[in-house]
mmCIF file of C-alpha atoms in Angstrom:
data_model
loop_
_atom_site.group_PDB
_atom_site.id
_atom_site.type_symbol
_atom_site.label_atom_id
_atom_site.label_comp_id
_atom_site.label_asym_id
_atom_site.label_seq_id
_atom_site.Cartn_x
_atom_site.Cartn_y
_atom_site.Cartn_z
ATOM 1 C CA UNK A 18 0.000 0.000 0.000
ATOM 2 C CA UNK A 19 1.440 3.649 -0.751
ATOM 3 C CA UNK A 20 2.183 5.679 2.027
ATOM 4 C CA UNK A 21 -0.687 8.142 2.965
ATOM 5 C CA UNK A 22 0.426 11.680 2.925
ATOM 6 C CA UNK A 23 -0.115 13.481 6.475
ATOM 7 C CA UNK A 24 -2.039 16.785 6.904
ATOM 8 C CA UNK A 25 0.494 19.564 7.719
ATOM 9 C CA UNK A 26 -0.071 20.759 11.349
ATOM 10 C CA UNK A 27 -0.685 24.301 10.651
ATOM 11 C CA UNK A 28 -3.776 23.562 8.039
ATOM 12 C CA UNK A 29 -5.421 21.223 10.750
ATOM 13 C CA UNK A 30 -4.958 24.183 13.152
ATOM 14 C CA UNK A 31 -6.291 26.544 11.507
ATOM 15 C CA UNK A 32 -9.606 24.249 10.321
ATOM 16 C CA UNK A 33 -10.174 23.735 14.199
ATOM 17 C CA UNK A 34 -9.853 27.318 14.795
ATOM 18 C CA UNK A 35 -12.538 27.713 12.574
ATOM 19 C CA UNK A 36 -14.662 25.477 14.113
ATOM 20 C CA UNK A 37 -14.812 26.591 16.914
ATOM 21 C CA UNK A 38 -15.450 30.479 15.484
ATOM 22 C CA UNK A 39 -19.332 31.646 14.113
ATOM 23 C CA UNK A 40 -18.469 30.915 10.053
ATOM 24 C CA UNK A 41 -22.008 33.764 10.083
ATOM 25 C CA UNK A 42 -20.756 36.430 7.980
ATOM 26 C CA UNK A 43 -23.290 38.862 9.189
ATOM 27 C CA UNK A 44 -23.912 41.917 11.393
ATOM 28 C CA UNK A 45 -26.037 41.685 14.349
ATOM 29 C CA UNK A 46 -27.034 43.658 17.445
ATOM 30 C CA UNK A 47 -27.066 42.713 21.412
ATOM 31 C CA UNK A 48 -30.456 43.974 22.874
ATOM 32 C CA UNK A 49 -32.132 43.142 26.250
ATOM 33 C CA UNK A 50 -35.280 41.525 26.477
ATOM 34 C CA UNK A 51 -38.402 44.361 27.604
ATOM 35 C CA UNK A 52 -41.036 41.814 27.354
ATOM 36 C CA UNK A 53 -44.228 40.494 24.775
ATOM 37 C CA UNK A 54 -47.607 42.670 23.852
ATOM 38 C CA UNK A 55 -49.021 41.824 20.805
ATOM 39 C CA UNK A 56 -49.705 43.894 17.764
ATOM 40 C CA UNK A 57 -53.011 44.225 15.947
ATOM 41 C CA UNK A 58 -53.304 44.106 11.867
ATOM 42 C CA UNK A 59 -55.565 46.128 10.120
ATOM 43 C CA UNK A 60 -57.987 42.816 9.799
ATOM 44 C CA UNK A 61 -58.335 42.873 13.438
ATOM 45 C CA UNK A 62 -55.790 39.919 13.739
ATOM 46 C CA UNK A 63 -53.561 39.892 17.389
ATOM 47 C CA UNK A 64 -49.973 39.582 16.395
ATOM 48 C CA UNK A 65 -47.751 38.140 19.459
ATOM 49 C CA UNK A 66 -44.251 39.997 19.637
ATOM 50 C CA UNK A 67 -41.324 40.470 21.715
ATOM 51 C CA UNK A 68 -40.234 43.541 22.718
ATOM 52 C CA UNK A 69 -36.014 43.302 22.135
ATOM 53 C CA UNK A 70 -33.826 47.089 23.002
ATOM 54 C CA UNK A 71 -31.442 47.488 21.023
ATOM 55 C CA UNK A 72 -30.406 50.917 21.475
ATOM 56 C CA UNK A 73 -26.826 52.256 21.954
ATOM 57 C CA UNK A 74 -25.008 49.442 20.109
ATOM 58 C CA UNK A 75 -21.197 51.102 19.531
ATOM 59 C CA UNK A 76 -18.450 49.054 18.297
ATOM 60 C CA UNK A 77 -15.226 48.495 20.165
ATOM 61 C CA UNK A 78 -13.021 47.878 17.969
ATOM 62 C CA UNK A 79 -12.925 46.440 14.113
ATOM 63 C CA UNK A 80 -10.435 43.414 13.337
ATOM 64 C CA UNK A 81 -8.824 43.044 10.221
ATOM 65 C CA UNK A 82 -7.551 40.276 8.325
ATOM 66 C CA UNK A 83 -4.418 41.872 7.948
ATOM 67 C CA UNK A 84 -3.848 42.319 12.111
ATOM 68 C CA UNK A 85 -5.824 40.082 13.501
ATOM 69 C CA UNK A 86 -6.241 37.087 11.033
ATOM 70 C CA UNK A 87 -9.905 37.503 10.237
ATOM 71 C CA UNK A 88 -12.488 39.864 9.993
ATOM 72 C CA UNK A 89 -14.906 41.131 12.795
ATOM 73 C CA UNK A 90 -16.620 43.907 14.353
ATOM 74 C CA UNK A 91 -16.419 44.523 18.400
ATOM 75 C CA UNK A 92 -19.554 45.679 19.505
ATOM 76 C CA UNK A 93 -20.929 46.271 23.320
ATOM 77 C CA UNK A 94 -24.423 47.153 24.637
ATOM 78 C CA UNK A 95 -25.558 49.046 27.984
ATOM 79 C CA UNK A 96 -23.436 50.679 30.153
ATOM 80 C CA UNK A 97 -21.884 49.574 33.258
ATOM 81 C CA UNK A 98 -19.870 51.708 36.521
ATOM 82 C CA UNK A 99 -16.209 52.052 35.467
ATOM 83 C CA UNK A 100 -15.310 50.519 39.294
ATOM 84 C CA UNK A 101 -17.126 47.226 37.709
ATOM 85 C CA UNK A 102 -14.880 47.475 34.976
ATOM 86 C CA UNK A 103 -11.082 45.710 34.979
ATOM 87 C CA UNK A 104 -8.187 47.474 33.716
ATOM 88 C CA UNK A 105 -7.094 45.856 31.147
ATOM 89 C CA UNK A 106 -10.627 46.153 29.532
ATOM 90 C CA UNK A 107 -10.730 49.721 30.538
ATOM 91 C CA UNK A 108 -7.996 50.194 28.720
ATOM 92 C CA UNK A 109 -9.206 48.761 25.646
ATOM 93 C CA UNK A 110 -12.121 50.518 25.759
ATOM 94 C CA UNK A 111 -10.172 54.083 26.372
ATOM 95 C CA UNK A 112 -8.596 53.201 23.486
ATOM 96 C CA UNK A 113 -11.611 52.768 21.240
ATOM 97 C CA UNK A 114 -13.507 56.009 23.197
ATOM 98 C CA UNK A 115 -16.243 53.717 23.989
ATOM 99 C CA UNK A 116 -18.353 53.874 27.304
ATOM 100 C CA UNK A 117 -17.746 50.545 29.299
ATOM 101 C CA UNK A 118 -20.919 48.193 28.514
ATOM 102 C CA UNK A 119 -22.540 45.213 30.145
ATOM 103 C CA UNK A 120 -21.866 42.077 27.675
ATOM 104 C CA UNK A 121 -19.409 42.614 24.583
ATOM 105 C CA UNK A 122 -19.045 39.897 21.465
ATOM 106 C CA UNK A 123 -17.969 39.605 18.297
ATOM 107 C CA UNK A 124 -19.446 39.622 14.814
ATOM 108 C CA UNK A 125 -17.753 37.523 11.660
ATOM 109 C CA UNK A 126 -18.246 39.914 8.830
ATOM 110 C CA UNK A 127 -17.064 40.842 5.076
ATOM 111 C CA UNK A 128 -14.777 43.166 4.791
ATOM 112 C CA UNK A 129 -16.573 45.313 2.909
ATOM 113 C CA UNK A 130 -19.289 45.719 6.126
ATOM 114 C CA UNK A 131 -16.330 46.187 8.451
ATOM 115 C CA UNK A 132 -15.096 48.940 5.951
ATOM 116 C CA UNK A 133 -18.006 50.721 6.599
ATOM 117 C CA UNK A 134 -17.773 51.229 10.821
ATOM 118 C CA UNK A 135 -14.709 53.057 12.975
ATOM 119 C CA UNK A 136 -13.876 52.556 16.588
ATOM 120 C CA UNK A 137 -16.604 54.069 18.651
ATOM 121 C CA UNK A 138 -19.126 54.658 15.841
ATOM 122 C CA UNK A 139 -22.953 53.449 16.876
ATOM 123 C CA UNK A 140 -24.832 50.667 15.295
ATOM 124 C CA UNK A 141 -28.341 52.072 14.341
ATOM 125 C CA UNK A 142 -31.058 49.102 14.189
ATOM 126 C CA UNK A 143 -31.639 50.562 10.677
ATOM 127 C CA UNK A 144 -28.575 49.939 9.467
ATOM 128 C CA UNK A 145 -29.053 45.793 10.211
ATOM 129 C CA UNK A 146 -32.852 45.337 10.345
ATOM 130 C CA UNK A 147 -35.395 45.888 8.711
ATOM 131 C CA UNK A 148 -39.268 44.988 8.660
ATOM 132 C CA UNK A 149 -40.134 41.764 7.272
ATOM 133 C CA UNK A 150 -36.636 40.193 7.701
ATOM 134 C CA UNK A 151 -35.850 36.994 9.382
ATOM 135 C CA UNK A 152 -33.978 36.466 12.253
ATOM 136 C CA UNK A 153 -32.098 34.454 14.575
ATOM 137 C CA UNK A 154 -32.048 35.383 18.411
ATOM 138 C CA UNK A 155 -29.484 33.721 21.018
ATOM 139 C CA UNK A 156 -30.286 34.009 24.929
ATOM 140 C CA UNK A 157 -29.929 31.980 27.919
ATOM 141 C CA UNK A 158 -33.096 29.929 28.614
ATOM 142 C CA UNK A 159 -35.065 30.756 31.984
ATOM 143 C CA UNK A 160 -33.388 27.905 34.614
ATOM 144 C CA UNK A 161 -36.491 25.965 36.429
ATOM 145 C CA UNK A 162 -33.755 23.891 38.790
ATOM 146 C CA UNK A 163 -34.038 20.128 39.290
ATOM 147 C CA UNK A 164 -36.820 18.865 37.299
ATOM 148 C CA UNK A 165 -38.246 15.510 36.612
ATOM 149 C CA UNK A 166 -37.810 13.342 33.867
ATOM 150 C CA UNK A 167 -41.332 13.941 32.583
ATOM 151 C CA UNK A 168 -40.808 17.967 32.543
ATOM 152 C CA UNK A 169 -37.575 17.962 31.792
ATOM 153 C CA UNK A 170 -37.497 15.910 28.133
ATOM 154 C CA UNK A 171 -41.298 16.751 27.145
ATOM 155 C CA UNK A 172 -42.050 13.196 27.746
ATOM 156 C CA UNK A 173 -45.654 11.951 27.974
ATOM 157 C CA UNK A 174 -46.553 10.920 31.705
ATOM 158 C CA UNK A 175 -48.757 7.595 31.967
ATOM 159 C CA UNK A 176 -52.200 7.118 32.610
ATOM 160 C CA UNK A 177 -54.085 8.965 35.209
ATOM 161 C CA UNK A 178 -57.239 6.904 35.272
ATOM 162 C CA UNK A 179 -57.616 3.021 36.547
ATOM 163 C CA UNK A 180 -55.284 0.888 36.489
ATOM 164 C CA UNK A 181 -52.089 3.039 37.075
ATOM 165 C CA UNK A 182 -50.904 2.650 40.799
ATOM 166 C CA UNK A 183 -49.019 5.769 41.618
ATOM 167 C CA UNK A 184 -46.918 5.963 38.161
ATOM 168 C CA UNK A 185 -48.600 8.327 36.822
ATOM 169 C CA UNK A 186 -45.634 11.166 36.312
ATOM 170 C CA UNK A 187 -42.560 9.149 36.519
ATOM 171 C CA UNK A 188 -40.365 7.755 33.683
ATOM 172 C CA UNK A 189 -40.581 3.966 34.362
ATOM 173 C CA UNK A 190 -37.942 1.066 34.208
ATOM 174 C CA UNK A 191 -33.980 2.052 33.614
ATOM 175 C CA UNK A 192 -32.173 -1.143 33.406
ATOM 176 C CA UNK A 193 -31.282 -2.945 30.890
ATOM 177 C CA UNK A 194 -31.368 -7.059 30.082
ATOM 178 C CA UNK A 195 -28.980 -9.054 31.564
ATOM 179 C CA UNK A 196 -26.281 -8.016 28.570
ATOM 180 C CA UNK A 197 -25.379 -5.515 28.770
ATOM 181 C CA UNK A 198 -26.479 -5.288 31.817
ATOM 182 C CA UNK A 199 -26.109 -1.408 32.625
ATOM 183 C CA UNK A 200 -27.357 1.799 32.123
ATOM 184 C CA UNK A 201 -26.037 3.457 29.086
ATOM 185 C CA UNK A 202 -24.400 6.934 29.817
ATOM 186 C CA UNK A 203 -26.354 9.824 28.337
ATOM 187 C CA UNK A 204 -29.652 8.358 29.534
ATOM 188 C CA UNK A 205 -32.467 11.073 29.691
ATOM 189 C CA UNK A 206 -33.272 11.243 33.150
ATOM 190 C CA UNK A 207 -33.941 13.673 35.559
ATOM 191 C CA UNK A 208 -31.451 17.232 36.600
ATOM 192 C CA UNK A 209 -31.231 20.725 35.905
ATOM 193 C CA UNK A 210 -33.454 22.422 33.853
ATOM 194 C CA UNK A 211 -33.221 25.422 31.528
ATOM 195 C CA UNK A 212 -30.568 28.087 31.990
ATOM 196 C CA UNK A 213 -28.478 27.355 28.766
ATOM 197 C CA UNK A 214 -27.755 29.377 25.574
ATOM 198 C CA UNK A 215 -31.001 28.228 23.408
ATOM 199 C CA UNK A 216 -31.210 29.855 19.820
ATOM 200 C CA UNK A 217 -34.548 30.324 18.136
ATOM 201 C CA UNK A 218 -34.691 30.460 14.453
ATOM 202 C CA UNK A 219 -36.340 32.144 11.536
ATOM 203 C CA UNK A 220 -38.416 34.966 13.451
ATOM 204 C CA UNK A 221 -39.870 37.709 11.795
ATOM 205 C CA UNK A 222 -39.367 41.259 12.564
ATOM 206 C CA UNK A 223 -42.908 42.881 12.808
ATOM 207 C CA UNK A 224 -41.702 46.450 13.551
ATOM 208 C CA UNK A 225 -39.120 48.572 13.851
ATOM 209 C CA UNK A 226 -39.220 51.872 16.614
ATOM 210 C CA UNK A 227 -36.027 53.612 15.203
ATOM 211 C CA UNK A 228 -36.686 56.588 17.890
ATOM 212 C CA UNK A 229 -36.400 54.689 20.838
ATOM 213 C CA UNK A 230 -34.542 51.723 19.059
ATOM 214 C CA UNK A 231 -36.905 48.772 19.546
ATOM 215 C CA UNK A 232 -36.894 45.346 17.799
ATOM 216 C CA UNK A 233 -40.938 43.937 17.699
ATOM 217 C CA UNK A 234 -40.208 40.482 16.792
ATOM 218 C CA UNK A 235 -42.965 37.891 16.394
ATOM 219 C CA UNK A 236 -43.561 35.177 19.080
ATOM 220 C CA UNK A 237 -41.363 34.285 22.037
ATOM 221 C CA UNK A 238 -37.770 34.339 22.185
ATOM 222 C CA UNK A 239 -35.237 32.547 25.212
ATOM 223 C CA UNK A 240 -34.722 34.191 28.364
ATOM 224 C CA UNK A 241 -36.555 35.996 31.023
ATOM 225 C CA UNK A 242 -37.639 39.762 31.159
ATOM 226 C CA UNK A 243 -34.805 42.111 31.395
ATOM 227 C CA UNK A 244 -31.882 39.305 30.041
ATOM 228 C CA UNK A 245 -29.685 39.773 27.453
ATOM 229 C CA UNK A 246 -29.801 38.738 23.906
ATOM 230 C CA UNK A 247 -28.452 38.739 20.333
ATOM 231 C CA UNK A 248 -30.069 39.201 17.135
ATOM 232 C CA UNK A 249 -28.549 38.158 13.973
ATOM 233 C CA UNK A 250 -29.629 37.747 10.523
ATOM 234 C CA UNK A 251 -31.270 33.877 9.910
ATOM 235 C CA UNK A 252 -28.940 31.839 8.695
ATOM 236 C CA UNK A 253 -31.510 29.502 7.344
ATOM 237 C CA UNK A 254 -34.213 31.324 6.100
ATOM 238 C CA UNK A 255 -36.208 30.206 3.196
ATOM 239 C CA UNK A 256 -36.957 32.105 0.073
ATOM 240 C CA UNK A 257 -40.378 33.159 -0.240
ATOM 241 C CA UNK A 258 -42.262 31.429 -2.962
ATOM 242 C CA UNK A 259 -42.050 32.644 -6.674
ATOM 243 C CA UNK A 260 -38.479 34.038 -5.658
ATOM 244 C CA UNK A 261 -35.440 33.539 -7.868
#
């Protein structure tokens, strides 16, 4: 057999890097969750949507191919006491002219959208939105604590009428036949609930309050009142019908 020819190292590092990196070349905005209302169409229809704040999105600092090996925007939302804020990111922010926020991330983009911000410029909701679109919005999922198995997987509990002796909400046998004996690991059982980054997909944007820089996005997104969120572009959205 001919001798297979190895991978060098510094390809495979680089493909792992970018694994582990959002491949989403697209602008989005951080926002805080208000709450949901619903919105009423002109045929007297009640439209559920979430109420996202996106105002006062500034970016912190743009990365270049060139410098930094790929190409990103900085941005940060709210604004947080500069005693809660650590040097060395004090520094970086001085730097950029930016007022300290409360979460910061990073946004894979073209070069030709990076082109178009500076250190310290804002990020109008205008500028990324607009009504109609779909998008894509990233939180961290309300934690319920230790739940059962039945609440915790969506499972369906067992009878409630005759015939059940107090099994009504519990997720039955575990063990396995005699081979292999065991219980596999991974087994959906009961534990912690909720309080993870959850992602939900293709919503659309109803309307857009530029003045007070609101996001009215239909149905629910992850996360409580008041907790922080991101807003991207969908990455899977379909075309509408009769589209090219």
């Amino acid at each position: 057999a001919g001798a297979q020819t190895l991978r060098p190292i510094e390809v495979t590092a680089v493909r792992v890097l970018e694994k582990q990196m959002s491949l989403s070349n697209s602008l989005g905005l951080l926002g805080r969750k208000v709450g949901m209302m619903r919105l009423f169409t002109d045929d007297g229809d009640a439209v559920p949507v979430t109420v996202v704040d996106v105002s006062n999105n500034r970016v912190t600092q743009v990365k270049t191919q060139e410098n930094d090996g790929y190409v990103a925007l900085q941005v940060t939302f709210g604004s947080r006491k500069a005693s809660r804020v650590t040097k060395p990111e004090a520094g970086h922010l001085a730097k950029a002219g930016v007022e300290a926020g409360e979460i910061i991330q990073e946004f894979r983009v073209t070069a030709e959208t990076a082109g178009k911000y500076a250190a310290g410029a804002a990020v109008p909701v205008a500028d990324v939105f607009a009504v109609g679109q779909k998008v894509d919005v990233q939180g961290t999922s309300i934690g319920k604590g230790y739940a059962g198995t039945i609440k915790r997987h969506n499972m369906a509990s067992q009878r409630a009428s005759h015939g059940n002796s107090r099994s009504h909400n519990v997720p039955g046998s575990i063990g396995m036949a005699q081979d292999p004996g065991r219980v596999f690991p991974g087994k959906r059982m009961t534990g912690h609930l909720g309080d993870v980054t959850k992602t939900t997909q293709n919503l659309d944007v109803i309307r857009i309050d530029e003045a007070r820089q609101l996001l009215l996005i239909k149905g629910a997104i992850p996360g409580s009142k008041g907790g922080f969120v991101t807003v991207r572009p969908a990455v899977k959205a379909k075309p509408a019908k009769g589209a090219n």
